[in-house]
Amino acid sequence: MITVENLAKSFTLHNQGSAVIPVLEGADFTVAPGECVALTGESGAGKSTVMRILYGNYLAQAGRVMIGDVDLTAAEPREILGLRRETLGYVSQFLRVVPRVPTLEVVAEPLLALGVADDAAFARARDLLTRLRIPETLWGLSPTTFSGGEQQRVNIARGFAHGYPALLLDEPTASLDALNRETVLQLIEEAKANGAAIVGIFHDVEARTRVADREVNVSAFTPVAA
Amino acid sequence: MTAAVKETPVTPLLEVRNLSKFYGARIGCENVNFNLYPGEVLGIVGESGSGKSTLLNCLAGHLPSDSGEVIFDTRADGPQDTLTMSEPERRMLGRTDWAFVHQNPRDGLRMRISAGGNVGERLMAVGARHYGDIRQEAGDWLARVEIDMSRIDDRPSGFSGGMQQRLQIARNLVTGPRLVFMDEPTGGLDVSVQARLLDLLRGLVRRLGLSAIIVTHDLAVVRLLADRLMVMKGGQVVETGLTDQVLDDPQHAYTQLLVSSVLQV
């Protein structure tokens, strides 16, 4: 489902003396449907960079990234938008929403964007919010005023609303209590059972050993000169 | 799921080729090329004087361009170059499929007729004649942009800036346009009103399947509203791409400067 071939990435900082910072070189790995791959490596090794390239958020300097049959490094913005709507989900560490939009709508939005009927989309949103223990009294409020943990759970609910065939998870269990952590791990296991290819960053070692089938150490892709 | 991808029409709604506009020897905008597809929102950012408003006005036919093509996929006749179209045809387009939201609502509204009249005028321009229907429809739209029905007979001169802007949006969208041009739609409004307007615009774009071109210098606004971004400097397009990609991994020196100059709240 996800294939990364010979991927390279560097940042050129034009306004800081045109400094070039190489981050990745020759990154190669694949993720099959129903498989969960954990990216490992110390802080700064480039885990998040790989994730962002997989989402089309960062541009790669060289190599190919195939999500299904679309090459992200060569796709038009329109194709990437379509891919993100249908195929490729991303649970980031931060929730970014239009102020004033109620939580229930925030969670249902990925489904509404796919043209799912309002009833079905909101039913799914209610189900996820209940499972993630967001009290019903908060559903009608905008998540911008929620606590950090609540925002993260809203973000997770939103990421799992649609059953994406490829899913990227950036520390999904960070800052969650034991019960909610368990729910999130179950959601990941369900997604795997449904055939989703998952790439994740988990600092939580226990969670990683439980859901990940393999580990890919990103340090192996760090350019030698740096 | 894959069927939905294939359903997406392949014909761009708007196709812009080598569009240039010069003010004497000075460049307004030069060699602008892009495609806009149905349902897409394109943001244009850049510092003041970078040519973004010039470009928007050339696209909408408010300013004559010096060269290039602006091809719009019309409902009746398919793709047509709007720059070579006759003036009546272009005006008709401006009343039906196109809408233009000005930065200053006073430029887009008639200040001496009632709020309801402002919305109804666009309907009458496309042939609506039944007073009751027009008033009903105008009332509907005022409600959608959260203006109280009791204000329908008041003149916009007595409205606050945010209300005027929302009224302008209602006036523009009442005829069900397919393409909306917006010049700094949230400029000059305080942040709480801005948030409300963003929420409104985003909802309308999704529900009505509108395409929009939004000129702004507010990067937070484009991040939330625009699918794609075009960065302009000195009349040239220096960078284009997905909004989040351009903002998070800017390639051009100017974009890097622009993104790193935003103050964090």
Short mmCIF file of C-alpha atoms in Angstrom, two decimals, chain B residues 4-263:
data_model
loop_
_atom_site.label_atom_id
_atom_site.label_comp_id
_atom_site.label_asym_id
_atom_site.label_seq_id
_atom_site.Cartn_x
_atom_site.Cartn_y
_atom_site.Cartn_z
CA ALA B 4 -15.50 9.29 -6.57
CA VAL B 5 -12.01 10.16 -7.83
CA LYS B 6 -12.96 9.32 -11.36
CA GLU B 7 -16.20 11.30 -11.10
CA THR B 8 -14.24 14.48 -10.45
CA PRO B 9 -14.60 16.44 -13.68
CA VAL B 10 -11.39 16.69 -15.62
CA THR B 11 -12.27 20.03 -17.22
CA PRO B 12 -10.91 22.87 -15.12
CA LEU B 13 -13.49 25.47 -14.17
CA LEU B 14 -10.98 28.20 -14.87
CA GLU B 15 -7.84 27.95 -16.93
CA VAL B 16 -5.42 30.86 -16.91
CA ARG B 17 -2.65 31.02 -19.52
CA ASN B 18 0.22 33.54 -19.61
CA LEU B 19 -1.84 36.34 -18.15
CA SER B 20 0.07 39.64 -18.01
CA LYS B 21 -0.84 43.18 -17.09
CA PHE B 22 1.50 46.17 -17.22
CA TYR B 23 1.01 49.66 -15.86
CA GLY B 24 3.14 51.50 -18.41
CA ALA B 25 6.63 50.16 -17.82
CA ARG B 26 5.74 48.71 -14.44
CA ILE B 27 4.66 45.11 -14.03
CA GLY B 28 1.19 44.49 -12.59
CA CYS B 29 1.41 40.75 -12.97
CA GLU B 30 3.38 38.72 -15.49
CA ASN B 31 2.94 35.30 -17.08
CA VAL B 32 0.50 33.85 -14.61
CA ASN B 33 -0.61 30.27 -15.32
CA PHE B 34 -2.90 28.04 -13.30
CA ASN B 35 -5.93 25.75 -13.42
CA LEU B 36 -8.76 25.87 -10.93
CA TYR B 37 -10.98 22.81 -10.64
CA PRO B 38 -14.60 22.71 -9.41
CA GLY B 39 -14.84 22.79 -5.63
CA GLU B 40 -11.29 24.04 -5.17
CA VAL B 41 -10.28 27.09 -3.18
CA LEU B 42 -7.13 28.85 -4.34
CA GLY B 43 -5.40 31.33 -2.07
CA ILE B 44 -3.15 34.07 -3.43
CA VAL B 45 -0.75 35.60 -0.91
CA GLY B 46 2.03 38.13 -1.12
CA GLU B 47 3.04 41.49 0.32
CA SER B 48 1.15 44.61 -0.71
CA GLY B 49 2.15 45.68 -4.19
CA SER B 50 2.97 42.13 -5.24
CA GLY B 51 0.24 42.17 -7.88
CA LYS B 52 -2.31 39.91 -6.22
CA SER B 53 -5.22 42.34 -6.45
CA THR B 54 -4.22 43.26 -10.01
CA LEU B 55 -4.33 39.60 -10.91
CA LEU B 56 -7.72 39.11 -9.27
CA ASN B 57 -9.17 42.12 -11.06
CA CYS B 58 -7.77 40.94 -14.40
CA LEU B 59 -9.29 37.50 -13.86
CA ALA B 60 -12.68 38.96 -13.01
CA GLY B 61 -12.56 41.30 -16.00
CA HIS B 62 -12.51 44.46 -13.88
CA LEU B 63 -9.17 45.45 -15.38
CA PRO B 64 -8.17 44.94 -19.02
CA SER B 65 -5.27 42.48 -19.34
CA ASP B 66 -2.45 43.05 -21.81
CA SER B 67 -2.02 39.47 -22.90
CA GLY B 68 -3.02 35.92 -22.05
CA GLU B 69 -6.17 33.87 -21.77
CA VAL B 70 -8.72 33.35 -19.01
CA ILE B 71 -10.81 30.38 -20.04
CA PHE B 72 -13.97 29.73 -18.03
CA ASP B 73 -16.03 26.57 -18.39
CA THR B 74 -19.43 28.18 -19.04
CA ARG B 75 -22.65 26.26 -18.34
CA ALA B 76 -24.04 26.77 -21.84
CA ASP B 77 -21.11 26.73 -24.25
CA GLY B 78 -18.28 24.98 -22.42
CA PRO B 79 -14.81 26.59 -22.11
CA GLN B 80 -14.74 30.19 -23.35
CA ASP B 81 -12.02 32.83 -23.21
CA THR B 82 -13.55 35.56 -21.05
CA LEU B 83 -11.03 38.16 -22.22
CA THR B 84 -12.24 38.00 -25.82
CA MET B 85 -15.90 37.66 -24.87
CA SER B 86 -18.26 40.52 -25.66
CA GLU B 87 -18.95 42.96 -22.86
CA PRO B 88 -22.64 41.94 -22.44
CA GLU B 89 -21.63 38.27 -22.21
CA ARG B 90 -19.02 39.05 -19.60
CA ARG B 91 -21.49 41.16 -17.61
CA MET B 92 -23.99 38.32 -17.71
CA LEU B 93 -21.29 36.03 -16.32
CA GLY B 94 -20.62 38.58 -13.59
CA ARG B 95 -24.30 38.46 -12.61
CA THR B 96 -24.73 34.70 -12.70
CA ASP B 97 -21.81 32.28 -12.45
CA TRP B 98 -19.30 34.72 -11.04
CA ALA B 99 -19.32 36.68 -7.84
CA PHE B 100 -16.86 39.25 -6.53
CA VAL B 101 -16.51 40.02 -2.85
CA HIS B 102 -14.71 43.32 -2.39
CA GLN B 103 -12.39 44.11 0.47
CA ASN B 104 -14.47 47.14 1.31
CA PRO B 105 -18.16 46.15 1.48
CA ARG B 106 -19.06 49.68 0.36
CA ASP B 107 -17.65 48.81 -3.08
CA GLY B 108 -19.88 45.80 -3.42
CA LEU B 109 -23.11 47.03 -1.85
CA ARG B 110 -25.57 49.79 -2.64
CA MET B 111 -25.54 51.79 0.53
CA ARG B 112 -28.80 53.65 -0.16
CA ILE B 113 -31.10 50.69 -0.66
CA SER B 114 -32.24 48.21 2.01
CA ALA B 115 -30.38 45.03 2.93
CA GLY B 116 -33.17 42.96 1.37
CA GLY B 117 -33.01 45.12 -1.75
CA ASN B 118 -29.27 44.56 -2.03
CA VAL B 119 -29.77 40.81 -2.12
CA GLY B 120 -32.91 40.99 -4.26
CA GLU B 121 -31.27 43.15 -6.90
CA ARG B 122 -29.03 40.30 -8.03
CA LEU B 123 -32.07 38.04 -8.31
CA MET B 124 -33.94 40.61 -10.39
CA ALA B 125 -30.90 40.98 -12.64
CA VAL B 126 -31.32 37.35 -13.63
CA GLY B 127 -35.05 37.65 -14.22
CA ALA B 128 -36.83 37.13 -10.90
CA ARG B 129 -39.94 39.29 -10.77
CA HIS B 130 -42.20 37.95 -8.01
CA TYR B 131 -41.80 40.32 -5.06
CA GLY B 132 -42.86 37.76 -2.45
CA ASP B 133 -40.39 35.16 -3.73
CA ILE B 134 -37.55 37.64 -3.93
CA ARG B 135 -38.17 38.83 -0.38
CA GLN B 136 -38.42 35.26 0.85
CA GLU B 137 -35.13 34.30 -0.80
CA ALA B 138 -33.42 37.46 0.47
CA GLY B 139 -34.65 36.68 3.99
CA ASP B 140 -33.30 33.14 3.64
CA TRP B 141 -29.87 34.39 2.72
CA LEU B 142 -29.80 36.99 5.47
CA ALA B 143 -30.44 34.16 7.92
CA ARG B 144 -27.63 32.07 6.40
CA VAL B 145 -25.15 34.89 6.92
CA GLU B 146 -26.58 35.44 10.41
CA ILE B 147 -28.22 38.80 9.86
CA ASP B 148 -31.45 39.16 11.83
CA MET B 149 -34.63 39.22 9.75
CA SER B 150 -35.70 42.42 11.54
CA ARG B 151 -32.90 44.24 9.69
CA ILE B 152 -34.09 43.33 6.19
CA ASP B 153 -35.55 46.78 5.53
CA ASP B 154 -32.62 48.71 7.02
CA ARG B 155 -29.94 50.27 4.87
CA PRO B 156 -26.45 48.77 5.07
CA SER B 157 -25.08 52.22 5.95
CA GLY B 158 -26.41 51.56 9.43
CA PHE B 159 -24.72 48.15 9.68
CA SER B 160 -21.42 47.37 11.37
CA GLY B 161 -18.42 46.52 9.17
CA GLY B 162 -18.77 42.79 9.82
CA MET B 163 -22.48 42.84 9.02
CA GLN B 164 -21.84 44.76 5.82
CA GLN B 165 -19.28 42.15 4.79
CA ARG B 166 -21.73 39.32 5.50
CA LEU B 167 -24.43 41.14 3.56
CA GLN B 168 -22.05 41.50 0.64
CA ILE B 169 -21.43 37.77 0.71
CA ALA B 170 -25.19 37.05 0.76
CA ARG B 171 -25.73 39.42 -2.17
CA ASN B 172 -23.02 37.65 -4.13
CA LEU B 173 -24.04 34.09 -3.42
CA VAL B 174 -27.79 34.41 -3.87
CA THR B 175 -27.65 33.64 -7.59
CA GLY B 176 -25.72 30.40 -6.99
CA PRO B 177 -22.42 31.35 -8.64
CA ARG B 178 -19.84 28.68 -9.40
CA LEU B 179 -16.79 30.89 -8.97
CA VAL B 180 -16.27 33.52 -6.29
CA PHE B 181 -13.45 36.05 -6.33
CA MET B 182 -12.62 37.45 -2.92
CA ASP B 183 -10.30 40.34 -2.21
CA GLU B 184 -9.24 40.29 1.44
CA PRO B 185 -12.69 39.14 2.62
CA THR B 186 -11.68 39.26 6.27
CA GLY B 187 -9.39 42.29 6.10
CA GLY B 188 -10.19 45.08 8.52
CA LEU B 189 -12.52 42.96 10.64
CA ASP B 190 -11.79 42.16 14.23
CA VAL B 191 -10.76 38.59 14.96
CA SER B 192 -14.03 37.36 16.48
CA VAL B 193 -15.96 38.53 13.42
CA GLN B 194 -13.21 37.08 11.22
CA ALA B 195 -13.62 33.64 12.78
CA ARG B 196 -17.36 33.81 12.22
CA LEU B 197 -16.91 34.78 8.59
CA LEU B 198 -14.36 31.99 8.02
CA ASP B 199 -16.74 29.45 9.46
CA LEU B 200 -19.49 30.79 7.22
CA LEU B 201 -17.35 30.79 4.07
CA ARG B 202 -16.06 27.31 4.64
CA GLY B 203 -19.54 25.95 5.20
CA LEU B 204 -20.81 27.63 2.04
CA VAL B 205 -17.90 26.36 -0.04
CA ARG B 206 -18.55 22.79 1.07
CA ARG B 207 -22.34 22.80 0.86
CA LEU B 208 -22.63 24.65 -2.44
CA GLY B 209 -19.54 23.12 -4.07
CA LEU B 210 -18.19 26.57 -4.90
CA SER B 211 -14.78 27.30 -6.30
CA ALA B 212 -13.11 30.39 -4.97
CA ILE B 213 -10.03 32.51 -5.47
CA ILE B 214 -9.09 34.36 -2.31
CA VAL B 215 -6.55 37.16 -2.20
CA THR B 216 -5.26 37.89 1.27
CA HIS B 217 -2.10 38.59 3.18
CA ASP B 218 -3.30 36.64 6.19
CA LEU B 219 -1.60 33.23 6.18
CA ALA B 220 -3.86 31.88 8.93
CA VAL B 221 -6.89 32.59 6.75
CA VAL B 222 -5.51 30.70 3.76
CA ARG B 223 -4.44 27.77 5.89
CA LEU B 224 -8.01 27.26 7.00
CA LEU B 225 -9.80 28.13 3.77
CA ALA B 226 -7.60 27.39 0.78
CA ASP B 227 -6.74 24.00 -0.71
CA ARG B 228 -3.96 25.43 -2.83
CA LEU B 229 -1.74 28.44 -2.55
CA MET B 230 -0.01 30.78 -4.96
CA VAL B 231 2.70 33.11 -3.63
CA MET B 232 3.35 36.34 -5.53
CA LYS B 233 6.20 38.81 -5.44
CA GLY B 234 6.83 41.73 -7.77
CA GLY B 235 4.07 40.64 -10.14
CA GLN B 236 5.44 37.11 -10.53
CA VAL B 237 4.17 33.87 -9.11
CA VAL B 238 7.18 32.57 -7.17
CA GLU B 239 5.71 29.42 -5.66
CA THR B 240 2.58 27.28 -5.92
CA GLY B 241 1.40 24.09 -4.28
CA LEU B 242 -0.82 22.57 -1.64
CA THR B 243 -1.50 25.15 1.06
CA ASP B 244 -0.01 23.18 3.93
CA GLN B 245 2.99 22.14 1.86
CA VAL B 246 3.81 25.72 0.82
CA LEU B 247 3.40 26.98 4.40
CA ASP B 248 5.24 24.10 6.12
CA ASP B 249 8.00 23.44 3.59
CA PRO B 250 8.41 26.67 1.59
CA GLN B 251 10.97 26.41 -1.20
CA HIS B 252 11.40 29.97 -2.41
CA ALA B 253 13.40 32.50 -0.39
CA TYR B 254 10.51 34.97 -0.33
CA THR B 255 7.99 32.37 0.91
CA GLN B 256 10.43 31.32 3.64
CA LEU B 257 10.70 34.95 4.71
CA LEU B 258 6.92 35.38 4.60
CA VAL B 259 6.21 32.26 6.66
CA SER B 260 8.93 32.95 9.22
CA SER B 261 7.74 36.54 9.69
CA VAL B 262 4.33 35.62 11.08
CA LEU B 263 3.99 36.49 14.73
#
